[in-house]
Amino acid sequence: MTDLLLHTARELYELPRTGRRAVVMTMGALHEGHATLIRTAREQAGPEGQVVVTVFVNPLQFGAGEDLDRYPRTLDADLAIAEEAGADAVFAPAVDEVYPGGDPQVRITAGPMGERLEGATRPGHFDGMLTVVAKLLHLTRPDLALFGQKDAQQLALIRRMVTDLNFPVEVVGVPTVREEDGLALSSRNRYLSPAERHTALALSRALFAGRDRLAAQAALRARAEASPASDERATALARLGEIRASADAHAVSAAGAGLPDAVRAAALHVLDEAGRHEPPIVLDYLALVDPLDFTETGPDFTGQAVLAVAAKVGSTRLIDNIPLEFGAHS
C-alpha cells in the first residue's frame, strides 16, 4: 500500500504515465462518495490509463472559526479505500509542499459567482478552493478531473476556471452519493449525534419535496396543454356546484405559472418544520439557481436549475442539492 503513496511534487513528476490520466481531488476522510468518484475515474481512464487521488486539507479555503483543526485526517484508511476503488497513486503532500513560500500572494479569484450562496457565507472560500485546484491540476497534469455534484457551486466554478483560463483538462461531474435514508454522504456526517442526524435528513427531504412539486406541476401543465379551455371549464363547473372539479380545473389552468416559486415553497415547508425539531435545523439558505452563474431563477425560468440548501444542525454545517429541469415538458 505504501507504494501507492506520494508526498512530493518530484515523486509525482517521476510517476510513469500510462494512457489517459484521471485525477480525483479530496481533502481525505474518504467515504463511499469518494470511492464512487475513484471508480468512475477508473472506468473513464480505461484499463491502460492511470488514476491519481490527491489528499490535501487546504488551509486557504477555511475561514476564521471553521473546522480546519478538527477536520478528520485518516490517511491510512484513505489509502485502503483509494486502492480498493482502483487508484494507481495517492498524492498526499504537506502544506509546505503545496505552498513552499507560505500563503501564496498570487491566487485565483472566483469572481461574482464565488460571492453567492456558499461564497456569501464563507468569504474567500472559493478563492482558496480554486487556487489549490489550479495548483493540483498543474502538479498532476491530468486529462480528466472528476468532482462530485454534491458541491455544485464548486463544480460550476471549476468548470468556469478551466474554460476561462484554458486548462487542458476535461472536468467530469459525478452524481451525489446518498445513504439509504437520503442523507448525502459527507465527511462532516461523522460529527452528527443520532438526534442531529435525524434532523439533518430534512435537507434531502426538502430537496425531494421540491422535485416532487415540480413533477406534479408538470403533470398539471401537460393537462392544461391538452385542455386549453380549462379556465372556462372551471367557471362553468363552479356554477353547477361542482366545487372539487372546479378547483381541479383551476389548478390545471394555473399549472404553468410560477413553477420555481412552487418548488421553493414545497422545500421551505419541510425546512420550516425541521426548524421546530429538537435539535432544530438552522437554515443558512435555500436557493433555486441557474447552474451557469448561480443567480436565482425567476418565476418564468426554463431550462436546467439547481435546488441547493445549506444549514447547521448542532455545530455541523451541511450542504446538499439536486438538479432540476424546468420546461414545457419537464
Tab-separated table of C-alpha atoms in Angstrom:
chain	number	residue	atom	x	y	z
A	1	MET	CA	0.000	0.000	0.000
A	2	THR	CA	2.890	2.392	0.681
A	3	ASP	CA	3.902	2.022	-2.989
A	4	LEU	CA	0.685	3.914	-3.714
A	5	LEU	CA	1.673	6.931	-1.619
A	6	LEU	CA	3.469	10.017	-2.941
A	7	HIS	CA	4.383	13.019	-0.787
A	8	THR	CA	6.319	15.372	-3.057
A	9	ALA	CA	5.931	17.050	-6.417
A	10	ARG	CA	9.132	15.362	-7.563
A	11	GLU	CA	7.685	11.911	-6.822
A	12	LEU	CA	4.561	12.891	-8.727
A	13	TYR	CA	6.550	14.126	-11.742
A	14	GLU	CA	8.547	10.884	-11.759
A	15	LEU	CA	5.410	8.722	-11.745
A	16	PRO	CA	5.432	6.864	-15.090
A	17	ARG	CA	2.499	7.979	-17.198
A	18	THR	CA	0.376	5.317	-18.881
A	19	GLY	CA	-2.585	6.161	-21.104
A	20	ARG	CA	-5.111	8.770	-20.008
A	21	ARG	CA	-4.646	10.164	-16.515
A	22	ALA	CA	-7.650	10.966	-14.330
A	23	VAL	CA	-7.424	12.844	-11.050
A	24	VAL	CA	-9.794	12.840	-8.083
A	25	MET	CA	-9.109	15.676	-5.627
A	26	THR	CA	-10.094	15.162	-1.986
A	27	MET	CA	-9.392	16.504	1.472
A	28	GLY	CA	-9.198	12.964	2.818
A	29	ALA	CA	-11.588	11.251	5.245
A	30	LEU	CA	-12.680	9.201	2.247
A	31	HIS	CA	-16.096	7.551	2.161
A	32	GLU	CA	-18.274	5.799	-0.401
A	33	GLY	CA	-18.876	9.064	-2.245
A	34	HIS	CA	-15.155	9.424	-2.861
A	35	ALA	CA	-14.889	5.731	-3.751
A	36	THR	CA	-17.576	6.271	-6.397
A	37	LEU	CA	-15.533	9.133	-7.852
A	38	ILE	CA	-12.424	6.931	-7.961
A	39	ARG	CA	-14.284	4.021	-9.562
A	40	THR	CA	-15.750	6.382	-12.165
A	41	ALA	CA	-12.266	7.744	-12.831
A	42	ARG	CA	-11.007	4.190	-13.258
A	43	GLU	CA	-13.733	3.472	-15.812
A	44	GLN	CA	-13.114	6.687	-17.740
A	45	ALA	CA	-9.317	6.356	-17.757
A	46	GLY	CA	-9.632	2.798	-19.033
A	47	PRO	CA	-7.544	-0.276	-18.215
A	48	GLU	CA	-4.414	1.289	-19.717
A	49	GLY	CA	-4.981	4.624	-18.025
A	50	GLN	CA	-3.989	5.984	-14.643
A	51	VAL	CA	-5.943	7.291	-11.651
A	52	VAL	CA	-4.320	9.718	-9.208
A	53	VAL	CA	-6.108	10.661	-5.972
A	54	THR	CA	-4.979	13.759	-4.081
A	55	VAL	CA	-5.419	14.046	-0.309
A	56	PHE	CA	-4.796	17.555	0.949
A	57	VAL	CA	-6.594	19.609	3.601
A	58	ASN	CA	-6.278	23.042	2.037
A	59	PRO	CA	-5.937	25.803	4.670
A	60	LEU	CA	-6.767	28.538	2.155
A	61	GLN	CA	-10.416	27.517	1.914
A	62	PHE	CA	-11.123	27.555	5.664
A	63	GLY	CA	-12.247	30.801	7.225
A	64	ALA	CA	-11.936	32.032	10.797
A	65	GLY	CA	-13.837	29.782	13.190
A	66	GLU	CA	-14.234	26.963	10.657
A	67	ASP	CA	-13.175	23.380	11.288
A	68	LEU	CA	-9.636	23.243	9.849
A	69	ASP	CA	-8.110	21.923	13.076
A	70	ARG	CA	-10.761	19.282	13.683
A	71	TYR	CA	-11.130	18.243	10.056
A	72	PRO	CA	-10.584	14.446	10.101
A	73	ARG	CA	-7.224	13.176	8.886
A	74	THR	CA	-7.345	9.425	8.233
A	75	LEU	CA	-4.581	8.763	5.701
A	76	ASP	CA	-4.158	5.025	6.336
A	77	ALA	CA	-7.876	4.393	5.869
A	78	ASP	CA	-7.886	6.709	2.840
A	79	LEU	CA	-5.124	4.695	1.186
A	80	ALA	CA	-7.058	1.463	1.678
A	81	ILE	CA	-10.247	2.930	0.187
A	82	ALA	CA	-8.381	4.508	-2.736
A	83	GLU	CA	-6.556	1.293	-3.571
A	84	GLU	CA	-9.692	-0.831	-3.403
A	85	ALA	CA	-11.568	1.632	-5.641
A	86	GLY	CA	-8.850	1.463	-8.311
A	87	ALA	CA	-6.382	4.295	-7.680
A	88	ASP	CA	-2.847	3.921	-9.029
A	89	ALA	CA	-1.349	6.627	-6.814
A	90	VAL	CA	-2.300	8.824	-3.869
A	91	PHE	CA	-0.614	12.225	-3.671
A	92	ALA	CA	-0.727	13.414	-0.032
A	93	PRO	CA	1.587	16.421	0.266
A	94	ALA	CA	2.351	18.502	3.333
A	95	VAL	CA	1.210	22.120	3.411
A	96	ASP	CA	4.734	23.447	2.759
A	97	GLU	CA	4.987	21.195	-0.312
A	98	VAL	CA	1.924	22.825	-1.873
A	99	TYR	CA	2.711	26.323	-0.558
A	100	PRO	CA	6.510	26.353	-0.177
A	101	GLY	CA	6.698	30.102	0.378
A	102	GLY	CA	3.834	30.227	2.865
A	103	ASP	CA	0.422	31.549	1.900
A	104	PRO	CA	0.580	32.386	-1.827
A	105	GLN	CA	0.466	36.054	-2.747
A	106	VAL	CA	-0.986	35.297	-6.186
A	107	ARG	CA	-4.316	33.467	-6.103
A	108	ILE	CA	-7.249	32.602	-8.335
A	109	THR	CA	-10.260	34.859	-7.816
A	110	ALA	CA	-13.669	33.241	-8.128
A	111	GLY	CA	-15.403	36.408	-9.339
A	112	PRO	CA	-19.107	37.247	-8.838
A	113	MET	CA	-20.251	33.609	-8.802
A	114	GLY	CA	-17.873	32.976	-5.913
A	115	GLU	CA	-19.600	35.632	-3.807
A	116	ARG	CA	-23.035	33.963	-3.935
A	117	LEU	CA	-24.538	31.297	-1.648
A	118	GLU	CA	-21.538	29.435	-0.176
A	119	GLY	CA	-19.300	32.372	-1.051
A	120	ALA	CA	-21.529	34.827	0.819
A	121	THR	CA	-21.475	32.616	3.908
A	122	ARG	CA	-17.771	31.759	3.625
A	123	PRO	CA	-15.933	34.788	2.199
A	124	GLY	CA	-12.758	33.819	0.352
A	125	HIS	CA	-13.590	30.105	0.415
A	126	PHE	CA	-13.856	29.721	-3.336
A	127	ASP	CA	-10.723	31.771	-3.999
A	128	GLY	CA	-8.807	29.312	-1.815
A	129	MET	CA	-10.501	26.310	-3.411
A	130	LEU	CA	-9.775	27.418	-6.975
A	131	THR	CA	-6.185	28.284	-6.095
A	132	VAL	CA	-5.442	24.787	-4.803
A	133	VAL	CA	-7.359	23.104	-7.648
A	134	ALA	CA	-5.306	25.098	-10.163
A	135	LYS	CA	-2.078	24.069	-8.415
A	136	LEU	CA	-3.079	20.424	-8.233
A	137	LEU	CA	-4.066	20.427	-11.908
A	138	HIS	CA	-0.585	21.704	-12.756
A	139	LEU	CA	1.054	19.153	-10.479
A	140	THR	CA	-0.949	16.108	-11.568
A	141	ARG	CA	-1.301	17.078	-15.277
A	142	PRO	CA	-4.490	15.033	-15.832
A	143	ASP	CA	-6.579	14.514	-18.945
A	144	LEU	CA	-9.699	14.189	-16.769
A	145	ALA	CA	-10.625	15.674	-13.398
A	146	LEU	CA	-13.637	14.272	-11.562
A	147	PHE	CA	-15.659	16.153	-8.926
A	148	GLY	CA	-18.886	15.348	-7.088
A	149	GLN	CA	-22.095	17.165	-7.948
A	150	LYS	CA	-22.848	17.448	-4.220
A	151	ASP	CA	-20.574	20.517	-4.219
A	152	ALA	CA	-22.468	22.014	-7.139
A	153	GLN	CA	-21.183	25.575	-6.825
A	154	GLN	CA	-17.610	24.325	-6.509
A	155	LEU	CA	-18.061	22.188	-9.628
A	156	ALA	CA	-19.529	25.123	-11.567
A	157	LEU	CA	-16.629	27.396	-10.578
A	158	ILE	CA	-14.007	24.795	-11.506
A	159	ARG	CA	-15.631	24.375	-14.915
A	160	ARG	CA	-15.636	28.157	-15.339
A	161	MET	CA	-11.963	28.431	-14.347
A	162	VAL	CA	-10.942	25.625	-16.720
A	163	THR	CA	-12.819	27.334	-19.566
A	164	ASP	CA	-11.756	30.907	-18.821
A	165	LEU	CA	-8.086	30.078	-18.210
A	166	ASN	CA	-7.724	27.393	-20.900
A	167	PHE	CA	-6.716	24.480	-18.718
A	168	PRO	CA	-6.180	21.421	-20.966
A	169	VAL	CA	-8.403	19.118	-18.897
A	170	GLU	CA	-11.927	17.703	-19.133
A	171	VAL	CA	-13.989	18.270	-15.984
A	172	VAL	CA	-16.435	15.464	-15.189
A	173	GLY	CA	-19.267	15.825	-12.664
A	174	VAL	CA	-20.340	12.679	-10.798
A	175	PRO	CA	-23.827	12.412	-9.198
A	176	THR	CA	-24.190	12.746	-5.437
A	177	VAL	CA	-23.972	9.502	-3.468
A	178	ARG	CA	-26.569	9.143	-0.708
A	179	GLU	CA	-27.132	6.839	2.223
A	180	GLU	CA	-30.248	4.669	2.208
A	181	ASP	CA	-32.243	7.287	4.119
A	182	GLY	CA	-31.339	10.007	1.609
A	183	LEU	CA	-28.642	11.870	3.543
A	184	ALA	CA	-25.868	12.949	1.186
A	185	LEU	CA	-22.543	11.364	2.070
A	186	SER	CA	-20.138	13.850	3.641
A	187	SER	CA	-17.029	13.709	5.786
A	188	ARG	CA	-18.848	16.016	8.206
A	189	ASN	CA	-21.658	13.496	8.843
A	190	ARG	CA	-19.428	11.821	11.439
A	191	TYR	CA	-19.803	14.890	13.656
A	192	LEU	CA	-23.594	14.394	13.970
A	193	SER	CA	-25.142	12.815	17.054
A	194	PRO	CA	-28.017	10.356	16.388
A	195	ALA	CA	-30.593	13.075	17.117
A	196	GLU	CA	-28.764	15.610	14.939
A	197	ARG	CA	-28.516	13.112	12.120
A	198	HIS	CA	-32.269	12.536	12.256
A	199	THR	CA	-32.860	16.286	11.974
A	200	ALA	CA	-30.320	16.550	9.136
A	201	LEU	CA	-32.487	14.303	6.958
A	202	ALA	CA	-34.681	17.373	6.413
A	203	LEU	CA	-32.116	18.680	3.909
A	204	SER	CA	-32.640	15.865	1.428
A	205	ARG	CA	-36.369	15.623	2.213
A	206	ALA	CA	-36.753	19.320	1.369
A	207	LEU	CA	-34.968	18.869	-1.946
A	208	PHE	CA	-37.078	15.830	-2.812
A	209	ALA	CA	-40.249	17.736	-1.872
A	210	GLY	CA	-39.263	20.468	-4.311
A	211	ARG	CA	-38.560	17.878	-7.001
A	212	ASP	CA	-41.911	16.186	-6.381
A	213	ARG	CA	-43.770	19.501	-6.548
A	214	LEU	CA	-42.131	20.204	-9.897
A	215	ALA	CA	-43.199	16.785	-11.213
A	216	ALA	CA	-46.777	17.300	-10.016
A	217	GLN	CA	-46.985	20.768	-11.516
A	218	ALA	CA	-45.500	19.478	-14.766
A	219	ALA	CA	-48.214	16.827	-14.945
A	220	LEU	CA	-50.859	19.512	-14.439
A	221	ARG	CA	-49.183	21.605	-17.126
A	222	ALA	CA	-49.459	18.714	-19.565
A	223	ARG	CA	-53.182	18.508	-18.797
A	224	ALA	CA	-53.507	22.258	-19.288
A	225	GLU	CA	-51.931	21.994	-22.732
A	226	ALA	CA	-54.375	19.218	-23.602
A	227	SER	CA	-57.340	21.266	-22.242
A	228	PRO	CA	-56.774	24.899	-23.296
A	229	ALA	CA	-60.271	25.903	-22.151
A	230	SER	CA	-59.779	24.669	-18.584
A	231	ASP	CA	-60.322	28.120	-17.036
A	232	GLU	CA	-63.680	28.464	-18.750
A	233	ARG	CA	-64.484	24.883	-17.740
A	234	ALA	CA	-63.628	25.685	-14.120
A	235	THR	CA	-66.027	28.637	-14.088
A	236	ALA	CA	-68.800	26.543	-15.613
A	237	LEU	CA	-68.250	23.744	-13.094
A	238	ALA	CA	-68.394	26.220	-10.207
A	239	ARG	CA	-71.791	27.482	-11.433
A	240	LEU	CA	-73.031	23.890	-11.372
A	241	GLY	CA	-71.818	23.407	-7.804
A	242	GLU	CA	-69.015	21.010	-8.734
A	243	ILE	CA	-66.573	22.595	-6.290
A	244	ARG	CA	-63.889	19.889	-6.250
A	245	ALA	CA	-63.929	19.510	-10.028
A	246	SER	CA	-63.809	23.296	-10.386
A	247	ALA	CA	-60.804	23.564	-8.058
A	248	ASP	CA	-59.005	20.884	-10.047
A	249	ALA	CA	-59.722	22.687	-13.298
A	250	HIS	CA	-58.425	25.952	-11.854
A	251	ALA	CA	-55.235	24.134	-10.760
A	252	VAL	CA	-54.803	22.778	-14.261
A	253	SER	CA	-55.246	26.223	-15.812
A	254	ALA	CA	-52.666	27.741	-13.446
A	255	ALA	CA	-50.152	24.919	-13.714
A	256	GLY	CA	-47.699	26.772	-15.916
A	257	ALA	CA	-47.340	29.821	-13.677
A	258	GLY	CA	-44.655	30.317	-11.057
A	259	LEU	CA	-43.132	26.839	-11.068
A	260	PRO	CA	-39.851	27.949	-9.445
A	261	ASP	CA	-41.774	29.639	-6.629
A	262	ALA	CA	-43.858	26.496	-6.081
A	263	VAL	CA	-40.700	24.383	-5.869
A	264	ARG	CA	-39.128	26.748	-3.332
A	265	ALA	CA	-42.313	26.792	-1.243
A	266	ALA	CA	-42.510	22.985	-1.085
A	267	ALA	CA	-38.891	22.712	0.045
A	268	LEU	CA	-39.217	25.540	2.585
A	269	HIS	CA	-42.230	23.875	4.166
A	270	VAL	CA	-40.108	20.843	5.080
A	271	LEU	CA	-37.281	23.022	6.397
A	272	ASP	CA	-39.657	25.163	8.462
A	273	GLU	CA	-40.958	22.035	10.173
A	274	ALA	CA	-37.396	20.855	10.852
A	275	GLY	CA	-36.679	24.197	12.482
A	276	ARG	CA	-39.038	23.087	15.264
A	277	HIS	CA	-37.265	19.765	15.835
A	278	GLU	CA	-35.005	19.089	18.802
A	279	PRO	CA	-32.292	19.757	17.908
A	280	PRO	CA	-33.542	22.211	15.266
A	281	ILE	CA	-32.182	22.755	11.805
A	282	VAL	CA	-30.871	26.308	11.368
A	283	LEU	CA	-31.257	27.280	7.727
A	284	ASP	CA	-28.488	29.211	6.029
A	285	TYR	CA	-30.048	29.319	2.572
A	286	LEU	CA	-32.412	27.572	0.208
A	287	ALA	CA	-31.901	28.675	-3.387
A	288	LEU	CA	-33.070	27.656	-6.829
A	289	VAL	CA	-30.344	28.835	-9.166
A	290	ASP	CA	-29.123	28.808	-12.734
A	291	PRO	CA	-26.088	26.469	-12.733
A	292	LEU	CA	-24.201	28.693	-15.174
A	293	ASP	CA	-23.800	31.585	-12.725
A	294	PHE	CA	-25.689	30.602	-9.532
A	295	THR	CA	-28.132	33.509	-9.767
A	296	GLU	CA	-31.689	32.918	-8.521
A	297	THR	CA	-34.215	31.770	-11.109
A	298	GLY	CA	-37.193	33.979	-11.912
A	299	PRO	CA	-40.846	32.880	-11.973
A	300	ASP	CA	-40.760	32.130	-15.706
A	301	PHE	CA	-37.426	30.313	-15.739
A	302	THR	CA	-36.949	27.396	-18.133
A	303	GLY	CA	-34.012	25.048	-18.509
A	304	GLN	CA	-31.670	23.340	-16.066
A	305	ALA	CA	-31.540	24.566	-12.473
A	306	VAL	CA	-30.015	23.555	-9.146
A	307	LEU	CA	-32.058	23.461	-5.944
A	308	ALA	CA	-29.461	23.989	-3.205
A	309	VAL	CA	-29.648	24.086	0.584
A	310	ALA	CA	-27.227	24.765	3.430
A	311	ALA	CA	-27.982	24.537	7.136
A	312	LYS	CA	-26.481	23.877	10.533
A	313	VAL	CA	-27.513	21.034	12.785
A	314	GLY	CA	-25.836	21.479	16.139
A	315	SER	CA	-22.355	22.753	15.294
A	316	THR	CA	-22.157	20.927	11.954
A	317	ARG	CA	-22.830	22.760	8.714
A	318	LEU	CA	-24.145	20.640	5.841
A	319	ILE	CA	-24.929	21.321	2.177
A	320	ASP	CA	-26.928	19.420	-0.424
A	321	ASN	CA	-28.507	19.994	-3.831
A	322	ILE	CA	-30.333	18.315	-6.679
A	323	PRO	CA	-30.544	19.200	-10.384
A	324	LEU	CA	-33.970	20.055	-11.809
A	325	GLU	CA	-35.276	20.697	-15.302
A	326	PHE	CA	-37.886	23.390	-15.966
A	327	GLY	CA	-39.597	23.372	-19.341
A	328	ALA	CA	-42.773	22.781	-21.248
A	329	HIS	CA	-42.323	19.045	-20.893
A	330	SER	CA	-40.437	18.742	-17.561
